[in-house]
Coordinates of C-alpha atoms and ligand atoms in Angstrom, one line a residue:
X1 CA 38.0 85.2 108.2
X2 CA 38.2 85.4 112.2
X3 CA 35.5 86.6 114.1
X4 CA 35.6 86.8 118.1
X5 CA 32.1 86.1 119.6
X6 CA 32.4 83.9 122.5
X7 CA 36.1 83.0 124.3
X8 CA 35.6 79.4 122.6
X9 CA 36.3 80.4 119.3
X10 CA 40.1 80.8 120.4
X11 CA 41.2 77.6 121.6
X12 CA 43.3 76.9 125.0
X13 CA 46.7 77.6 122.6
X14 CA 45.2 80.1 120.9
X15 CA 44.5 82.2 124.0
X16 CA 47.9 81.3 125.7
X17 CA 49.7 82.9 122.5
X18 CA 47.5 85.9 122.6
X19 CA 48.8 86.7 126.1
X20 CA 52.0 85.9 126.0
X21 CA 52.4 88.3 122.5
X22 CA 50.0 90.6 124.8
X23 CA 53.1 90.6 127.2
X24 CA 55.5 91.4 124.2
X25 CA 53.9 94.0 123.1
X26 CA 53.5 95.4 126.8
X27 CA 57.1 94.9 127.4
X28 CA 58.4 96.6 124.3
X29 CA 55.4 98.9 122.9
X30 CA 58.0 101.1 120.2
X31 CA 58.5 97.8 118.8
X32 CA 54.3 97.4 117.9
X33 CA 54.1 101.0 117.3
X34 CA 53.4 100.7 113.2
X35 CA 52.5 97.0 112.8
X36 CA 48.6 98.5 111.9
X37 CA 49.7 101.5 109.5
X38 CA 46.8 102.0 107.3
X39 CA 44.5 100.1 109.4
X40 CA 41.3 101.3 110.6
X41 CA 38.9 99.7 113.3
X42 CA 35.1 100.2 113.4
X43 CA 34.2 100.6 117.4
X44 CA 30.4 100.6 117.0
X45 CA 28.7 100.5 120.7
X46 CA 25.5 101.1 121.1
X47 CA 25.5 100.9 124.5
X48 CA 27.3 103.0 127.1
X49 CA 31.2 101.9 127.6
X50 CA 34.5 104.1 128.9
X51 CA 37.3 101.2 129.2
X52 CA 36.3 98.9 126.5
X53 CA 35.4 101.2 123.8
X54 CA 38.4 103.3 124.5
X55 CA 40.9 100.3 124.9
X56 CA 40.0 99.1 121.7
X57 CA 40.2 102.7 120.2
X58 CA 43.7 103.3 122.2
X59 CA 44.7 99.1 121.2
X60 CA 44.7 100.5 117.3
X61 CA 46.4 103.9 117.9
X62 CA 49.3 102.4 119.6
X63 CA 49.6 100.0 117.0
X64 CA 49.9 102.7 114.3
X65 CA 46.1 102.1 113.2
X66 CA 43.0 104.9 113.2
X67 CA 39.9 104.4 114.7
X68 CA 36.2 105.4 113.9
X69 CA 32.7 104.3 115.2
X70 CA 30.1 105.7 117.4
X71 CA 29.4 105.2 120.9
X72 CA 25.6 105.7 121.4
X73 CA 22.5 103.8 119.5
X74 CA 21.1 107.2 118.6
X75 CA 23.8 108.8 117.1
X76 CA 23.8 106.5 114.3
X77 CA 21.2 105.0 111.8
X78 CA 19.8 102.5 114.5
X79 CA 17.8 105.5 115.7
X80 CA 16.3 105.5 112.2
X81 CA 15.5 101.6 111.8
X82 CA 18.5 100.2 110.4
X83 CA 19.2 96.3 111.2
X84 CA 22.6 95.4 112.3
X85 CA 23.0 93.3 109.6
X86 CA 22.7 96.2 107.0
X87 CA 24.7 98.2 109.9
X88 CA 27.7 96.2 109.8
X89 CA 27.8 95.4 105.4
X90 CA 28.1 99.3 105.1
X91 CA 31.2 99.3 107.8
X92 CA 32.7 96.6 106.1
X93 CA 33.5 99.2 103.3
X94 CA 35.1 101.3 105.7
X95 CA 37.0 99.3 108.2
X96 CA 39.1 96.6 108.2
X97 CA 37.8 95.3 111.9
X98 CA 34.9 96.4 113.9
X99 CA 34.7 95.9 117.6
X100 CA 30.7 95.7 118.5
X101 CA 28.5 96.4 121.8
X102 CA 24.8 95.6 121.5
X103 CA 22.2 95.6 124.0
X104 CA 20.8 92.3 122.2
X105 CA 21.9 88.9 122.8
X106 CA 23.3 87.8 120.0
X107 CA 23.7 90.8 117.6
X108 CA 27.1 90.4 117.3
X109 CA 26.9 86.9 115.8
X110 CA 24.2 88.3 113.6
X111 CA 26.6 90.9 112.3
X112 CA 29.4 88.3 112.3
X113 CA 27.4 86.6 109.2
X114 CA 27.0 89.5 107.0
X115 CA 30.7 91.0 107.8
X116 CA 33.1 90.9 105.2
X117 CA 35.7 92.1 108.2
X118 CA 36.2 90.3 111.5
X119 CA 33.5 91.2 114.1
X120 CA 35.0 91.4 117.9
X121 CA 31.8 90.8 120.2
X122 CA 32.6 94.1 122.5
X123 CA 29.2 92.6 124.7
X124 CA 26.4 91.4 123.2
X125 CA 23.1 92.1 126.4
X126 CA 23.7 89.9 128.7
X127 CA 25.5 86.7 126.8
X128 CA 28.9 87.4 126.6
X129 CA 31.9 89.4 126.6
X130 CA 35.2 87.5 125.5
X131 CA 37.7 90.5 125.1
X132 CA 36.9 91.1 128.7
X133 CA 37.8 87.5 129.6
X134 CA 41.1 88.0 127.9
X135 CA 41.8 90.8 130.3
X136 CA 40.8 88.5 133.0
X137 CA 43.0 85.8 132.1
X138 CA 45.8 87.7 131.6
X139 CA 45.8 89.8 135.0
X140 CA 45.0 85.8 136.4
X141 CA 47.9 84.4 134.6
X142 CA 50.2 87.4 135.4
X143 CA 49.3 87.3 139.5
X144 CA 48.6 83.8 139.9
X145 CA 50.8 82.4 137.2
X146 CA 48.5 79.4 136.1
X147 CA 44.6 78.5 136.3
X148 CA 44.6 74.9 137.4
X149 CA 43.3 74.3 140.5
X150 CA 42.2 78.0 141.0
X151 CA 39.2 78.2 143.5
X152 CA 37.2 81.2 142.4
X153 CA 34.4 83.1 143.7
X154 CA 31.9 85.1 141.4
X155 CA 29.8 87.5 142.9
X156 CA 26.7 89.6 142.6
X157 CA 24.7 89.2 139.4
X158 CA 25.7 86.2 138.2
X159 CA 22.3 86.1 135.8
X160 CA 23.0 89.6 133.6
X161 CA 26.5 89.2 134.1
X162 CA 28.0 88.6 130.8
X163 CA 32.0 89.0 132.0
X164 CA 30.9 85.8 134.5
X165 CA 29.4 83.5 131.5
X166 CA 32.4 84.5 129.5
X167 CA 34.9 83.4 132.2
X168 CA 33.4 80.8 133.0
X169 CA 33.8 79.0 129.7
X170 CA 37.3 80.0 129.3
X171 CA 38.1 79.0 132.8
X172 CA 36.3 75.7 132.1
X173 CA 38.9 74.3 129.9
X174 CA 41.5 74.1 132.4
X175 CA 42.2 71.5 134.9
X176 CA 40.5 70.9 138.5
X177 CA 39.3 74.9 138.4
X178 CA 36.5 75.0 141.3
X179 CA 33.8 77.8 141.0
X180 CA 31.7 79.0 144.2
X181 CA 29.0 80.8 142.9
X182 CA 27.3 83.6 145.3
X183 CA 24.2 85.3 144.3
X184 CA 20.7 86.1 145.3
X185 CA 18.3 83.5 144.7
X186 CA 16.8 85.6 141.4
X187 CA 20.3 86.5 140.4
X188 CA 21.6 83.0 139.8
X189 CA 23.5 82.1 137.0
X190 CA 21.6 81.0 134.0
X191 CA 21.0 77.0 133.7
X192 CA 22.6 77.0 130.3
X193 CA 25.9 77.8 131.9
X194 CA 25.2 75.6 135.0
X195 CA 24.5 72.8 132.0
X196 CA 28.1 73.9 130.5
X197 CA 29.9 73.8 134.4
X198 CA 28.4 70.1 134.9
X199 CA 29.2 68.7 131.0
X200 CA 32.7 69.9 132.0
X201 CA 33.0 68.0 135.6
X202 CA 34.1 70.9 137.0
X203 CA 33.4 71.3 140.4
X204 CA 30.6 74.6 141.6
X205 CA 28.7 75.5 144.4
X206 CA 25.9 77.8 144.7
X207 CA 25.5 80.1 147.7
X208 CA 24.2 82.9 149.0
X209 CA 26.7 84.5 151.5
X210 CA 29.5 85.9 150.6
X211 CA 31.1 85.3 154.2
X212 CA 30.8 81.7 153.7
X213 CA 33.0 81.2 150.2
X214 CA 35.7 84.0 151.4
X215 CA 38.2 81.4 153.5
X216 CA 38.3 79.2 149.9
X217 CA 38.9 81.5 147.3
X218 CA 42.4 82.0 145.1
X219 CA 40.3 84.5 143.3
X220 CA 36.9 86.6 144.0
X221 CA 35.6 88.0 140.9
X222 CA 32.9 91.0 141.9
X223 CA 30.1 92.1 139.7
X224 CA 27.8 95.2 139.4
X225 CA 24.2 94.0 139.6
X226 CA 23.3 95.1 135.7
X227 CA 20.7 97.6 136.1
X228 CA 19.7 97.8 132.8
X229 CA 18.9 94.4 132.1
X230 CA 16.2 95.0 134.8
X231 CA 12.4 94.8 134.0
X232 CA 11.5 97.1 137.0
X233 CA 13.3 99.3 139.1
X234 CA 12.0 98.4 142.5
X235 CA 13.7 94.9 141.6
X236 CA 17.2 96.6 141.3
X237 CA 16.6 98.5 144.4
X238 CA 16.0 95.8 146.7
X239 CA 19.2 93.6 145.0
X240 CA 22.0 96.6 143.6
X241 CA 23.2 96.7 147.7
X242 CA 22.8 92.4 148.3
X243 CA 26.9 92.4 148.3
X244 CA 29.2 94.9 149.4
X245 CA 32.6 93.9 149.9
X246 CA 34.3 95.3 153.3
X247 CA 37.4 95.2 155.0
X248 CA 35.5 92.8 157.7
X249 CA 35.0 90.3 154.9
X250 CA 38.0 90.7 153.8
X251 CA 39.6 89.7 156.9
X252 CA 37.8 86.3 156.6
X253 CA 39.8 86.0 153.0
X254 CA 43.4 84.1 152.6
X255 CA 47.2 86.3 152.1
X256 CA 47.3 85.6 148.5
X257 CA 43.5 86.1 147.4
X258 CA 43.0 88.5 144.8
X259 CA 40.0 90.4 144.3
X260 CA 38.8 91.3 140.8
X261 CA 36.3 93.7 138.6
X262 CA 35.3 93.8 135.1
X263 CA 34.4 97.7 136.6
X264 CA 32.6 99.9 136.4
X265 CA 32.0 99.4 140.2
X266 CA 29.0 100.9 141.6
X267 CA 28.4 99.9 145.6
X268 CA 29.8 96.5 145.8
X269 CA 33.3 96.8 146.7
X270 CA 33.2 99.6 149.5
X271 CA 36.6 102.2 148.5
X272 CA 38.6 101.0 151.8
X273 CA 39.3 97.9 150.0
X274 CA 41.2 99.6 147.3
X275 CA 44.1 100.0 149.5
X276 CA 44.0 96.5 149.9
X277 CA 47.1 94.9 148.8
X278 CA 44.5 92.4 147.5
X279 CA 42.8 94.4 145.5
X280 CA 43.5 93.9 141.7
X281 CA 40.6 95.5 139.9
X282 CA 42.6 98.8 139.0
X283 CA 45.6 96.9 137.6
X284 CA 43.6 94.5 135.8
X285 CA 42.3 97.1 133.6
X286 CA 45.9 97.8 132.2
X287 CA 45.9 94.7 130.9
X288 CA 42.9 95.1 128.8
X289 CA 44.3 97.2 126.1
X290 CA 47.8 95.0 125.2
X291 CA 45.3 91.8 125.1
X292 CA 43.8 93.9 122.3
X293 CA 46.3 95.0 120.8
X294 CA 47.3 91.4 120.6
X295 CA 43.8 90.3 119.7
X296 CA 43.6 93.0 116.9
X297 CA 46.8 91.9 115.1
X298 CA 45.4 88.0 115.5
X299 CA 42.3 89.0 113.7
X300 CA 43.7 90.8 110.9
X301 CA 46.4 88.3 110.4
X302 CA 49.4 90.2 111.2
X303 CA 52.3 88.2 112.8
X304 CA 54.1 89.8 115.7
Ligands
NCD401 C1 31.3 95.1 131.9 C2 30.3 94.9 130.8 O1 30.1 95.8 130.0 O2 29.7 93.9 130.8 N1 32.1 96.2 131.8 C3 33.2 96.2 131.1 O3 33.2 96.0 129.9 N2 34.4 96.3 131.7 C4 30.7 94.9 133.3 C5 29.6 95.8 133.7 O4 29.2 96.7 133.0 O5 29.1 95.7 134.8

């Protein structure tokens, strides 16, 4: 049995088939519409979520599948005491796939060992976040075409940012990729994935202003600073506005740069830019729920 808990359990093949079925499906959705009949995934967050709860949830329905779940901590038995582990044995009677978002590091791998159905890590605290690397990679691959020798910036919290550790490692794989790395001093990425960028060889510089990578980059990925993952709130204050991306900064950026989001966006890209040709972050989301769709019928062994 699959499980999906980090974007290194699919390997470089692996991920390139995923998106170009993602692309088949996206190009001819009647033809996908029943491949799940009968199917039912488990969406169980228990952490807030719009696009990747619901683009799991709408992955399955357009596949012909039903969906079920919960999208709050406290309106299910975790309010009570239950462990995930015990969590996740009673869903494997009912689903056939569950898609999990946790606040704890980890917890999806926990439930990934007492699963008797593939567990999809939907976010696990501030680790990792794989199906939102596939979404990534495929808006990446559809504007850019490939990934070597991609220059790209990642921005804001770079520490809490799970989407960032998860790219990373995917990106890290491919040839000649060059990261610039812009954060606050206390928002710098963790040194386990500064360990993983320097086994690799890959190329990365740390930096501060944003001004200084924007001439370089192919890509700039933006992140929220993650509020919850904050011990105090004066802390968040004083870093949530460090980065906010303008049309002056964008002026220092190249033709064919392309701005990206996980989303959702709270100050850091200021709404002029959205107009930007540039600006990807809205289109990217699309993508999201055919890599799914695609990643749904991987895990549950369904050939399309
Ligand atoms: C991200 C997440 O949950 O980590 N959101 C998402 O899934 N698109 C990014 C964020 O919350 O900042």
């Amino acid at each position: 049995m699959r499980h999906l808990l980090t974007p290194l359990d699919l390997s470089v093949e692996e991920l390139e088939t995923l998106m170009d079925n993602a692309e088949k499906i996206k190009a001819d959705p009647e033809r996908y519409a029943h491949v799940c009949d009968g199917k039912i995934i488990a969406t169980l967050f228990y952490e807030p979520s719009t696009r990747t709860r619901l683009s799991f949830e709408a992955a399955m329905l357009r596949l012909g599948g039903k969906t079920m779940g919960f999208a709050t901590a406290d309106s299910s038995s975790a309010a009570k005491g239950e462990s995930v582990a015990d969590t996740i044995r009673i869903i494997s009677c009912f689903a056939d796939i569950a898609a999990m978002r946790h606040p704890k590091e980890g917890s999806a791998t926990v439930a990934a060992k007492h699963a008797r159905i593939p567990v999809i890590n939907a976010g696990d605290g501030g680790h990792q976040h794989p199906t939102q690397t596939l979404t990534d990679m495929m808006t990446i691959r559809a504007l850019k075409g490939h990934f070597d020798g991609m220059t790209i910036g990642l921005c804001g919290d770079l520490k809490f940012g799970r989407t960032v550790h998860s790219l990373i490692r995917a990106l890290l794989r491919y040839r000649d990729v060059r990261f610039m790395l812009i954060s606050p001093d206390e928002l710098k990425l963790p040194d386990y994935m500064i360990d993983e960028i320097k086994k690799s060889g890959a190329e990365f510089e740390e930096l501060t202003k944003l001004e200084d990578a924007m001439p370089n980059l192919d890509i700039l990925y933006m992140t929220r600073v993650q509020r919850e993952r904050f011990f105090n709130e004066e802390d968040y204050v004083r870093l949530k506005d460090y980065y906010i991306l303008d049309m002056p900064k964008m002026e220092l950026a190249r033709d064919d740069m392309i701005v990206l989001h996980p989303l959702p966006r709270v100050n850091e890209i200021a709404v002029e830019v959205d107009e930007d040709p540039r600006a990807k972050y809205f289109e990217q989301v699309q993508y999201g729920m055919y890599i799914r769709m695609a990643l749904i019928c991987m895990l549950l062994d369904i050939r399309i």
